[in-house]
PDB file of N, CA and C in Angstrom:
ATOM      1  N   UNK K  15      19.622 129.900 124.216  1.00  0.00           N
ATOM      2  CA  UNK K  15      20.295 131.187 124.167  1.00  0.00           C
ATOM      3  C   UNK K  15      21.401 131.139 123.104  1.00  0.00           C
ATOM      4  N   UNK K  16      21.439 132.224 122.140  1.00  0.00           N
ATOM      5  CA  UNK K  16      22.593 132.113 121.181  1.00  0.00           C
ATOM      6  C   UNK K  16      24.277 132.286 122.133  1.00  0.00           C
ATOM      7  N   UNK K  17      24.337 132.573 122.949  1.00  0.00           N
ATOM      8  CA  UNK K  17      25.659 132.982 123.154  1.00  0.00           C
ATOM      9  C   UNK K  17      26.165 131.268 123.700  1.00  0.00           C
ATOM     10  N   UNK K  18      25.253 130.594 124.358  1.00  0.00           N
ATOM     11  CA  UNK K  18      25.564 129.333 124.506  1.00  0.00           C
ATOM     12  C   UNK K  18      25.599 128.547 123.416  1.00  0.00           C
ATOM     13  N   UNK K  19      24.822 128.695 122.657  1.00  0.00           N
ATOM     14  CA  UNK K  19      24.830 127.565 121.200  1.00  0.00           C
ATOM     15  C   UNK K  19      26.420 127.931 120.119  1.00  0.00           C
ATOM     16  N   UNK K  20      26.461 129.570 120.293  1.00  0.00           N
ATOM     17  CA  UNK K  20      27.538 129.981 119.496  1.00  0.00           C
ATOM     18  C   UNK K  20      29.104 129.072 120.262  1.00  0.00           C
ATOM     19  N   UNK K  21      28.884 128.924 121.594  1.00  0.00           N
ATOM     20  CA  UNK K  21      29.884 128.600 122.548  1.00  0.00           C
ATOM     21  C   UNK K  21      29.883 126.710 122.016  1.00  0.00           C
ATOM     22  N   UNK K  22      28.828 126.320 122.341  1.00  0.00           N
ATOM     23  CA  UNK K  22      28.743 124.831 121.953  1.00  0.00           C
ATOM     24  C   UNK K  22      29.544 124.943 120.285  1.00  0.00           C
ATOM     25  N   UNK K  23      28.806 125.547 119.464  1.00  0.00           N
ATOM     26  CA  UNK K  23      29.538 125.810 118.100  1.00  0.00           C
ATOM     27  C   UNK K  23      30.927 125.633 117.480  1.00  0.00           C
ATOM     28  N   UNK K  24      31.315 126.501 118.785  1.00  0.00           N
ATOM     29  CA  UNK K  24      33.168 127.224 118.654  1.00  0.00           C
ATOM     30  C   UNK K  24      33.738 125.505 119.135  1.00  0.00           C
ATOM     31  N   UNK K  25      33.472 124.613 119.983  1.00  0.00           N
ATOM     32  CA  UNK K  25      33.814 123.317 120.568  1.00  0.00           C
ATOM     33  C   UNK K  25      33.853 122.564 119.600  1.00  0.00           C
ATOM     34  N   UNK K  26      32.614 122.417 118.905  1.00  0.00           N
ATOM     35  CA  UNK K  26      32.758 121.767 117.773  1.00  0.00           C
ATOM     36  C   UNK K  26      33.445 121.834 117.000  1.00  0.00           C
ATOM     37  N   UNK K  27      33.793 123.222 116.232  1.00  0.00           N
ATOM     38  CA  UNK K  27      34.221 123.023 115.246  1.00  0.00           C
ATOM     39  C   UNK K  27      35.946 123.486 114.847  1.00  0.00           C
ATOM     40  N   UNK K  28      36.215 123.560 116.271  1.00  0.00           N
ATOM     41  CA  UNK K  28      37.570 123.542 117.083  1.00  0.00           C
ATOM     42  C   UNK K  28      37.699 122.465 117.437  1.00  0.00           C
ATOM     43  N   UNK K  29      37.335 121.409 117.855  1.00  0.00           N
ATOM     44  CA  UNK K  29      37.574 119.840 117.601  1.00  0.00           C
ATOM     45  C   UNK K  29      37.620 119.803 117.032  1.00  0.00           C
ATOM     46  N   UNK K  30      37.347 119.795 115.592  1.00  0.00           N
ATOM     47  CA  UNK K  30      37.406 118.896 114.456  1.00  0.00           C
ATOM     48  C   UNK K  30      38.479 119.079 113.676  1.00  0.00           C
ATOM     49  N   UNK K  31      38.309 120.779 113.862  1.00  0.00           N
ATOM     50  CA  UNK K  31      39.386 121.874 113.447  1.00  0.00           C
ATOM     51  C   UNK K  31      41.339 121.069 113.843  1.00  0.00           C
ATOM     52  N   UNK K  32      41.247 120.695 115.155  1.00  0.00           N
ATOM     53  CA  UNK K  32      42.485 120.428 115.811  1.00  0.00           C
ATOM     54  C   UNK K  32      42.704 118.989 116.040  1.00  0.00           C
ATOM     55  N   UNK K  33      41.583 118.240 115.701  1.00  0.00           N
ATOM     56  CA  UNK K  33      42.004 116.315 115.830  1.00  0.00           C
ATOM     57  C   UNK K  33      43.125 116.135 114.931  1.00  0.00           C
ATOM     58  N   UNK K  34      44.393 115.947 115.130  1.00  0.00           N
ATOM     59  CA  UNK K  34      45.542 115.304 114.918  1.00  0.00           C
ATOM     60  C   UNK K  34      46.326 116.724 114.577  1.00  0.00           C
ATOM     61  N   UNK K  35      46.134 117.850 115.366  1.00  0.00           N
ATOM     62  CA  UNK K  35      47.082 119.061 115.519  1.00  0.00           C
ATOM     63  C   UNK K  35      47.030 119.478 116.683  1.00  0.00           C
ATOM     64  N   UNK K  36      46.957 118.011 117.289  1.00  0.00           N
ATOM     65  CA  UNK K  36      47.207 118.927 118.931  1.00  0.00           C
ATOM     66  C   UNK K  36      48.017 118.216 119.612  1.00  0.00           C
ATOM     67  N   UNK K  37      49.103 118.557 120.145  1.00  0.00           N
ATOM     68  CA  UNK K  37      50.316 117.791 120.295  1.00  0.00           C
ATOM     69  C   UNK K  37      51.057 118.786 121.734  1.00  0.00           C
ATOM     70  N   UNK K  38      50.192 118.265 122.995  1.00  0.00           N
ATOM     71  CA  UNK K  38      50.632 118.320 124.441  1.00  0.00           C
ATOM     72  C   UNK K  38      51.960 118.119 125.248  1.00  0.00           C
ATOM     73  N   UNK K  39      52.749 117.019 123.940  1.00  0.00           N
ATOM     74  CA  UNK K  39      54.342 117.134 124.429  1.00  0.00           C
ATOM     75  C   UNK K  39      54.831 118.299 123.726  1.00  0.00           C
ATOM     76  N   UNK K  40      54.235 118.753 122.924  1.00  0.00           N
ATOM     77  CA  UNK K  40      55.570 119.740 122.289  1.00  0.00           C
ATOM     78  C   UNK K  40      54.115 120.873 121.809  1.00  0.00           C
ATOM     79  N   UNK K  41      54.081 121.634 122.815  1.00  0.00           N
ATOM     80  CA  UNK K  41      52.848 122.947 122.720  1.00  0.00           C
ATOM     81  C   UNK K  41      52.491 123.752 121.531  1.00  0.00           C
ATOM     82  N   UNK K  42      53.804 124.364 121.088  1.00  0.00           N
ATOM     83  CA  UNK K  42      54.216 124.905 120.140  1.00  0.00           C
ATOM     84  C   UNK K  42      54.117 124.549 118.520  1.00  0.00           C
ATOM     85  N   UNK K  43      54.050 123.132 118.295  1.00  0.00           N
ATOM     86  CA  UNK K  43      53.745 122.495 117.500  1.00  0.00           C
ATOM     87  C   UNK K  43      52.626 122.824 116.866  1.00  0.00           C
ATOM     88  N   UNK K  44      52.256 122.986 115.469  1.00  0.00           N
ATOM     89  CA  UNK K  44      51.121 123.700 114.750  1.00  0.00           C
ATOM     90  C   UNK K  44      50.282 124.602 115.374  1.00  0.00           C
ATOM     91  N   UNK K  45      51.265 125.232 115.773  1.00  0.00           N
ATOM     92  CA  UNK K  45      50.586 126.547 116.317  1.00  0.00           C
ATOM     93  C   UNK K  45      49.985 127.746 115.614  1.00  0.00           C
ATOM     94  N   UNK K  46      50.454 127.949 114.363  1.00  0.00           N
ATOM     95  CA  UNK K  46      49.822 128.773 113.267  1.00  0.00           C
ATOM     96  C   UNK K  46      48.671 128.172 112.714  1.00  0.00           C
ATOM     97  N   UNK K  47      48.840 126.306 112.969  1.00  0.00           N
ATOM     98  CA  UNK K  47      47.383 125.732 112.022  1.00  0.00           C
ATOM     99  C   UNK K  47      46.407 126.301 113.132  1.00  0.00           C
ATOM    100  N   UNK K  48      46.831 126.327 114.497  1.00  0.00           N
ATOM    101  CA  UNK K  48      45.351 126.719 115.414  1.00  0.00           C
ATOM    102  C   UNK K  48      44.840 127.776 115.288  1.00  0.00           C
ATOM    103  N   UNK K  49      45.833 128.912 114.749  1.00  0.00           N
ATOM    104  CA  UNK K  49      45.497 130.280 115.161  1.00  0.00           C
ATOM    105  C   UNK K  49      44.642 130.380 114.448  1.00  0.00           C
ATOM    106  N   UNK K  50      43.031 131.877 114.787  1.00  0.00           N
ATOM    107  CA  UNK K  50      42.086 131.813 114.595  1.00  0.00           C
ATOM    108  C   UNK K  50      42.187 133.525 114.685  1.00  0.00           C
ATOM    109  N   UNK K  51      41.304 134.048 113.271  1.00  0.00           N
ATOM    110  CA  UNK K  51      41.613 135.506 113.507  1.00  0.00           C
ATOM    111  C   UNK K  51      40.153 136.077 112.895  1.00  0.00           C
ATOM    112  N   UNK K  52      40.433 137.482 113.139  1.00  0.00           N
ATOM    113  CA  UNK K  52      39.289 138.428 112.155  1.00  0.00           C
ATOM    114  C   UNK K  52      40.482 139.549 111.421  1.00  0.00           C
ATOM    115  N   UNK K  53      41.415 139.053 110.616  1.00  0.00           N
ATOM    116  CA  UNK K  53      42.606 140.045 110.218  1.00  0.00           C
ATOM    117  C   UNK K  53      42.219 140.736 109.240  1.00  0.00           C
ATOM    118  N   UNK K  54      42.210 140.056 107.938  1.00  0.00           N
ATOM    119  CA  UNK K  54      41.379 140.337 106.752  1.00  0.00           C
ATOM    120  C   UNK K  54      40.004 140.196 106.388  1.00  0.00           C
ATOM    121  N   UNK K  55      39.818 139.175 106.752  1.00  0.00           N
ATOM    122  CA  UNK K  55      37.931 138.496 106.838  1.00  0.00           C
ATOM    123  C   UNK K  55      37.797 137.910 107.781  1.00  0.00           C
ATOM    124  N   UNK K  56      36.917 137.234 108.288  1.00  0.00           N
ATOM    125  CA  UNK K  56      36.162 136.552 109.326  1.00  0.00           C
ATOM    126  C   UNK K  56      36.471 135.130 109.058  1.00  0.00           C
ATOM    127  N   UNK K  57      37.752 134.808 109.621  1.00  0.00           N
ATOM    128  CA  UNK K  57      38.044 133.092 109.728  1.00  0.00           C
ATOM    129  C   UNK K  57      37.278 132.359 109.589  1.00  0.00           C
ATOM    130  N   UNK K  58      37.256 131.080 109.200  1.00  0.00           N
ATOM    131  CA  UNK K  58      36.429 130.018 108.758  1.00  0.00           C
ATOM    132  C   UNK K  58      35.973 129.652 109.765  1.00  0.00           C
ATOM    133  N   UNK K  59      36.640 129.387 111.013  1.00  0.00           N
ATOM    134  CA  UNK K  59      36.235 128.960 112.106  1.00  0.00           C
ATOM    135  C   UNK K  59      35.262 129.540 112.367  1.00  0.00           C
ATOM    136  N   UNK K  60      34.606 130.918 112.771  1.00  0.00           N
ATOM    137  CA  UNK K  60      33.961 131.759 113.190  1.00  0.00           C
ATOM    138  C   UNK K  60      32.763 131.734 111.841  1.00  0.00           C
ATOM    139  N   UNK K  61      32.950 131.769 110.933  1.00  0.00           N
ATOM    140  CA  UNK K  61      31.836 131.959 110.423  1.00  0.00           C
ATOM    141  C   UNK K  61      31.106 130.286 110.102  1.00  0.00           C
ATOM    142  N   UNK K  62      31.956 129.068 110.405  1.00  0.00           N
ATOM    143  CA  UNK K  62      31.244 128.012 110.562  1.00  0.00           C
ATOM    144  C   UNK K  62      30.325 127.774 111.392  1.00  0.00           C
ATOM    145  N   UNK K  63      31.559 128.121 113.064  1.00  0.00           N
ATOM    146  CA  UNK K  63      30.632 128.424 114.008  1.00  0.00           C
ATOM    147  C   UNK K  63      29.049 128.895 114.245  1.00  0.00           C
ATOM    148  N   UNK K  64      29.157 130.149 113.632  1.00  0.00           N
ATOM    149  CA  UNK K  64      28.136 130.856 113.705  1.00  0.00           C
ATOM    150  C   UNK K  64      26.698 130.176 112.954  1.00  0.00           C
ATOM    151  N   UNK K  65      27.294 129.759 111.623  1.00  0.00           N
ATOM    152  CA  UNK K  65      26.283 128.791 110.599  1.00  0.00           C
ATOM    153  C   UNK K  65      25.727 127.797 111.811  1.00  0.00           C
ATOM    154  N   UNK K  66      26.579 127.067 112.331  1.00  0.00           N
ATOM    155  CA  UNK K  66      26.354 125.918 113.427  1.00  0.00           C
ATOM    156  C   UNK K  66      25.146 126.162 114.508  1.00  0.00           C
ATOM    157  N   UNK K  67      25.535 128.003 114.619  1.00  0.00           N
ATOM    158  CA  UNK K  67      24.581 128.157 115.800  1.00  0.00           C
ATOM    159  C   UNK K  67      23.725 129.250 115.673  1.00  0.00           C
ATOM    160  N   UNK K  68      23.493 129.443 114.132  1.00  0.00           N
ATOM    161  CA  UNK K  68      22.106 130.307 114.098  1.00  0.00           C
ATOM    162  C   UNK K  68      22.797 131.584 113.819  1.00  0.00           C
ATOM    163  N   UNK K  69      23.680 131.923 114.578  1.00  0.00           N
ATOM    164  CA  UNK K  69      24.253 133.250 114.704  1.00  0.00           C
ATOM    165  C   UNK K  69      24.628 134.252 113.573  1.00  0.00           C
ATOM    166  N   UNK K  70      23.864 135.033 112.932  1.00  0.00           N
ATOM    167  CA  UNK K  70      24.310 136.012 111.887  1.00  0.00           C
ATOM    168  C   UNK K  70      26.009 136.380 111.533  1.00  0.00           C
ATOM    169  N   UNK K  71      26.628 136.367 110.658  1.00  0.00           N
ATOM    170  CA  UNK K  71      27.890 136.696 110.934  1.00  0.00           C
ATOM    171  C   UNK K  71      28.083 138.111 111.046  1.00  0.00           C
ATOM    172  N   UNK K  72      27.125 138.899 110.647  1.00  0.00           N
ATOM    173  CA  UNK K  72      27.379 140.325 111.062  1.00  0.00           C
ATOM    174  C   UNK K  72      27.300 140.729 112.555  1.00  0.00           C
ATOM    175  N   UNK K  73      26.629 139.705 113.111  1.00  0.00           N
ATOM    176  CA  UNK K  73      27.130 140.075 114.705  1.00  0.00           C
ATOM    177  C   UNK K  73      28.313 139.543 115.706  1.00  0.00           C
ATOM    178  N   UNK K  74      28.693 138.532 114.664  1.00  0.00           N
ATOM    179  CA  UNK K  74      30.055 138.450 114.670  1.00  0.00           C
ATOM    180  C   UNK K  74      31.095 139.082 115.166  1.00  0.00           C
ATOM    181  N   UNK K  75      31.032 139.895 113.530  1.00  0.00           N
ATOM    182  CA  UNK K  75      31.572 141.116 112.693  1.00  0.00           C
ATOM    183  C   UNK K  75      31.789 142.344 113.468  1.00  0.00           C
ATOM    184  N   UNK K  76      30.904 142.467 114.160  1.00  0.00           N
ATOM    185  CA  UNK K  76      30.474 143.355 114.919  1.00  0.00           C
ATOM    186  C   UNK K  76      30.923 143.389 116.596  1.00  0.00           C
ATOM    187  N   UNK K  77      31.146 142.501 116.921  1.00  0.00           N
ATOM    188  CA  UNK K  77      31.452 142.248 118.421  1.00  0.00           C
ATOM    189  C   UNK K  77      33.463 141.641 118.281  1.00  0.00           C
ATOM    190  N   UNK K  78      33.624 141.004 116.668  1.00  0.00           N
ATOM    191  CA  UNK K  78      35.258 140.601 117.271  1.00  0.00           C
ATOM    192  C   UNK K  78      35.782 141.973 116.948  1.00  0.00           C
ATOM    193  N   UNK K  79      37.024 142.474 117.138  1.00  0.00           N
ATOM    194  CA  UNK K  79      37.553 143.067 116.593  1.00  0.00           C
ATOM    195  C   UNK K  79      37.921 142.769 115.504  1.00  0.00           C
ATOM    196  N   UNK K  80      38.694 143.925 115.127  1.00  0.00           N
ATOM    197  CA  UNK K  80      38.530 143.362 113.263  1.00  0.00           C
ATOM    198  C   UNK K  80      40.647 142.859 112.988  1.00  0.00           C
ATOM    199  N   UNK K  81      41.029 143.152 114.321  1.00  0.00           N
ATOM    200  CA  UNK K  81      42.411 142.360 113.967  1.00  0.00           C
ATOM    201  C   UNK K  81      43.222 141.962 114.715  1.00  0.00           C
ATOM    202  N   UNK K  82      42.343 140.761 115.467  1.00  0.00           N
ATOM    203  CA  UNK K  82      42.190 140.033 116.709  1.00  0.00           C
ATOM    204  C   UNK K  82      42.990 138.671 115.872  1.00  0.00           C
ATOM    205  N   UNK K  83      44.003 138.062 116.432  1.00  0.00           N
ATOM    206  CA  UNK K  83      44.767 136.912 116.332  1.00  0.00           C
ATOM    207  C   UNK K  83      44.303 136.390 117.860  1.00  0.00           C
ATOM    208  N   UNK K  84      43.966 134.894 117.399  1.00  0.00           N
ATOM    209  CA  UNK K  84      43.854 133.722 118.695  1.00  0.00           C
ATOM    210  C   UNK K  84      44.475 132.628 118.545  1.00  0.00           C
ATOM    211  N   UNK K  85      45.323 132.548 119.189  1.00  0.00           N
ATOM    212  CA  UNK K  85      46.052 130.816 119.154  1.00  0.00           C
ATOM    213  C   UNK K  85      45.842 130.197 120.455  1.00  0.00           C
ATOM    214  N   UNK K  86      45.020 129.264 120.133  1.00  0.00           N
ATOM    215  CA  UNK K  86      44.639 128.110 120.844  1.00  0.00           C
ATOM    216  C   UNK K  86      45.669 126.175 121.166  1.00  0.00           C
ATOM    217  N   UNK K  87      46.299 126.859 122.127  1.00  0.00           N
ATOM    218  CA  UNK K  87      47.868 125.944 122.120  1.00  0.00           C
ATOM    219  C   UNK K  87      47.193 125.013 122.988  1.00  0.00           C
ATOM    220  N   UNK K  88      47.603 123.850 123.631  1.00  0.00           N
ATOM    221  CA  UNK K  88      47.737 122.867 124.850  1.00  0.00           C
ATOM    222  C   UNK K  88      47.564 123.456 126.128  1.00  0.00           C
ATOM    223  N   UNK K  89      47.117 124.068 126.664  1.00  0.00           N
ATOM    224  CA  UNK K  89      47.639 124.469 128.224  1.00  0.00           C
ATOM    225  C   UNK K  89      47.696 125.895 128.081  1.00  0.00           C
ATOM    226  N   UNK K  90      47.656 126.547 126.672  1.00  0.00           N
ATOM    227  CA  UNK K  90      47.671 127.931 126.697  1.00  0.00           C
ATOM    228  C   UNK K  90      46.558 128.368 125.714  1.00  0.00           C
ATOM    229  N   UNK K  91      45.793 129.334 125.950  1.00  0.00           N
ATOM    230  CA  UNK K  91      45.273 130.475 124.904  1.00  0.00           C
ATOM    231  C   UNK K  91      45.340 131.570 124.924  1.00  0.00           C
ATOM    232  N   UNK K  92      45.764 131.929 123.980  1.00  0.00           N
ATOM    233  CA  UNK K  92      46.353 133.747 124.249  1.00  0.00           C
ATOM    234  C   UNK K  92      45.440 134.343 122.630  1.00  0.00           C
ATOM    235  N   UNK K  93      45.696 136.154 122.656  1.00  0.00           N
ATOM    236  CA  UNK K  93      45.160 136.648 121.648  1.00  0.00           C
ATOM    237  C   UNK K  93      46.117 137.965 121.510  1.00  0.00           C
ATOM    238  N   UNK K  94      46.455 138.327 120.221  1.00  0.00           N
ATOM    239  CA  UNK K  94      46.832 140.066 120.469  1.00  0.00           C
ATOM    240  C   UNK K  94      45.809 140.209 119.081  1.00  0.00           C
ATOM    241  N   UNK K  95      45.892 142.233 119.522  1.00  0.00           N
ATOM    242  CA  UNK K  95      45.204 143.038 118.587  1.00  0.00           C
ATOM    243  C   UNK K  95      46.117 143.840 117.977  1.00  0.00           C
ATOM    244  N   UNK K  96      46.187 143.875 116.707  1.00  0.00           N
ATOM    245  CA  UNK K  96      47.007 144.494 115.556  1.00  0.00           C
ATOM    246  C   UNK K  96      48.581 143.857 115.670  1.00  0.00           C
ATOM    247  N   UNK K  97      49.237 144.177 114.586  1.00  0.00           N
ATOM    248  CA  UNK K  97      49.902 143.610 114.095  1.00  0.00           C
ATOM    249  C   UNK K  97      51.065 143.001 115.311  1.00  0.00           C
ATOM    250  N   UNK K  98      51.342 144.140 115.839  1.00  0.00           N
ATOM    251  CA  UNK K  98      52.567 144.430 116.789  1.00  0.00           C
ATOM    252  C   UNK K  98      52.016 144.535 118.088  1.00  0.00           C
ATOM    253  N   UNK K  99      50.675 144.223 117.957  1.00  0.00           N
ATOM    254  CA  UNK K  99      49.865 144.478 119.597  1.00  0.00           C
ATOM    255  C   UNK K  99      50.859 143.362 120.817  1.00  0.00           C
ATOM    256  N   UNK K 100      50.303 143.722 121.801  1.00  0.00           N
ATOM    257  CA  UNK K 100      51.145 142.771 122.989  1.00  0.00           C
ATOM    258  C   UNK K 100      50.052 141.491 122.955  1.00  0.00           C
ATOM    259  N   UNK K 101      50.831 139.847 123.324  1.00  0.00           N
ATOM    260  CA  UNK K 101      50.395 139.072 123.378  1.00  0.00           C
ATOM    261  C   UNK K 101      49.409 139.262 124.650  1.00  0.00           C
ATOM    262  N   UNK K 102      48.191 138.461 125.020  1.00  0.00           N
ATOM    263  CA  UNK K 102      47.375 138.589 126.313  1.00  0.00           C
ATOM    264  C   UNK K 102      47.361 136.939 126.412  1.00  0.00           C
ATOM    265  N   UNK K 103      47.163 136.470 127.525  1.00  0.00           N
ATOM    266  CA  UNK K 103      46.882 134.961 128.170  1.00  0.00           C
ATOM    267  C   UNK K 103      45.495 135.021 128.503  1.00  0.00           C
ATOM    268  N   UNK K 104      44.835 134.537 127.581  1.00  0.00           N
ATOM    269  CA  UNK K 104      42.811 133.915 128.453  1.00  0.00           C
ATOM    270  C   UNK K 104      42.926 133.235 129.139  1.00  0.00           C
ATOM    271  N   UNK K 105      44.018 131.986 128.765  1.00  0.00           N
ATOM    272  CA  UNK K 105      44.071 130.820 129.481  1.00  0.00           C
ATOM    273  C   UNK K 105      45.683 130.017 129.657  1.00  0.00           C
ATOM    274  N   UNK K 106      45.813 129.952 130.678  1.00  0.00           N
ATOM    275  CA  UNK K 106      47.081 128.700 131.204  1.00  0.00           C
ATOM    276  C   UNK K 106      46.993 127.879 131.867  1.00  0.00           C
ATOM    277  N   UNK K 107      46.723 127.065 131.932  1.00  0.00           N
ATOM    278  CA  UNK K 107      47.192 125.904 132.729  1.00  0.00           C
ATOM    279  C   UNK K 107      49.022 125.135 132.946  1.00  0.00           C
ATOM    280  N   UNK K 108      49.566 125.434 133.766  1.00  0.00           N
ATOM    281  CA  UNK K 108      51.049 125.044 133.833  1.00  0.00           C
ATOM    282  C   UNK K 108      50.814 123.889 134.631  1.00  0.00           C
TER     283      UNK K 108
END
C-alpha cells in the first residue's frame, strides 16, 4: 500500500535527515534544521520521501497544504498553517 511505504519513507529519510540533530537534553536545539514544510515548494524531505516510495509528488502537492510548517522536536511534533497560523501538537510525550 502506498500510504504505508510513503510512511516507511518519511522514517527513513527523517533519520538520516536528524542523526546528530537530535538532542533530547535540550529539545529546542536545531529546531529550524528539523522543520519540514510545503511554504514555497515541496521540501526535500517530502519529495525524497515520495521518490523512496513510488509516490508521485503531485499527490503530495495535492493532499499537504501548501503552507504547512512541521517541526519535529524530541518529545514534541507540532505544525501551523500560514504564516501567523496557531501552533497545533500531533505529538507530546512529557
Amino acid at each position: 500500500e502506498k500510504k504505508e511505504a510513503l510512511r516507511q519513507a518519511l522514517i527513513t529519510v527523517l533519520t538520516a535527515k536528524y542523526t546528530g540533530h537530535w538532542h533530547p537534553e535540550r529539545t529546542t536545539q536545531g529546531s529550524g534544521f528539523r522543520s519540514i514544510s510545503n511554504w514555497k515548494q515541496l521540501d526535500g524531505v517530502f519529495v525524497s520521501a515520495a521518490a523512496l516510495a513510488g509516490v508521485p509528488l503531485a499527490v503530495l502537492e495535492r493532499l499537504l497544504p501548501r503552507d504547512v510548517v512541521v517541526w519535529c522536536d524530541p518529545y514534541n511534533v507540532t505544525y501551523r498553517l500560514g504564516d501567523h497560523g496557531t501552533v497545533y501538537t500531533v505529538y507530546e510525550d512529557k
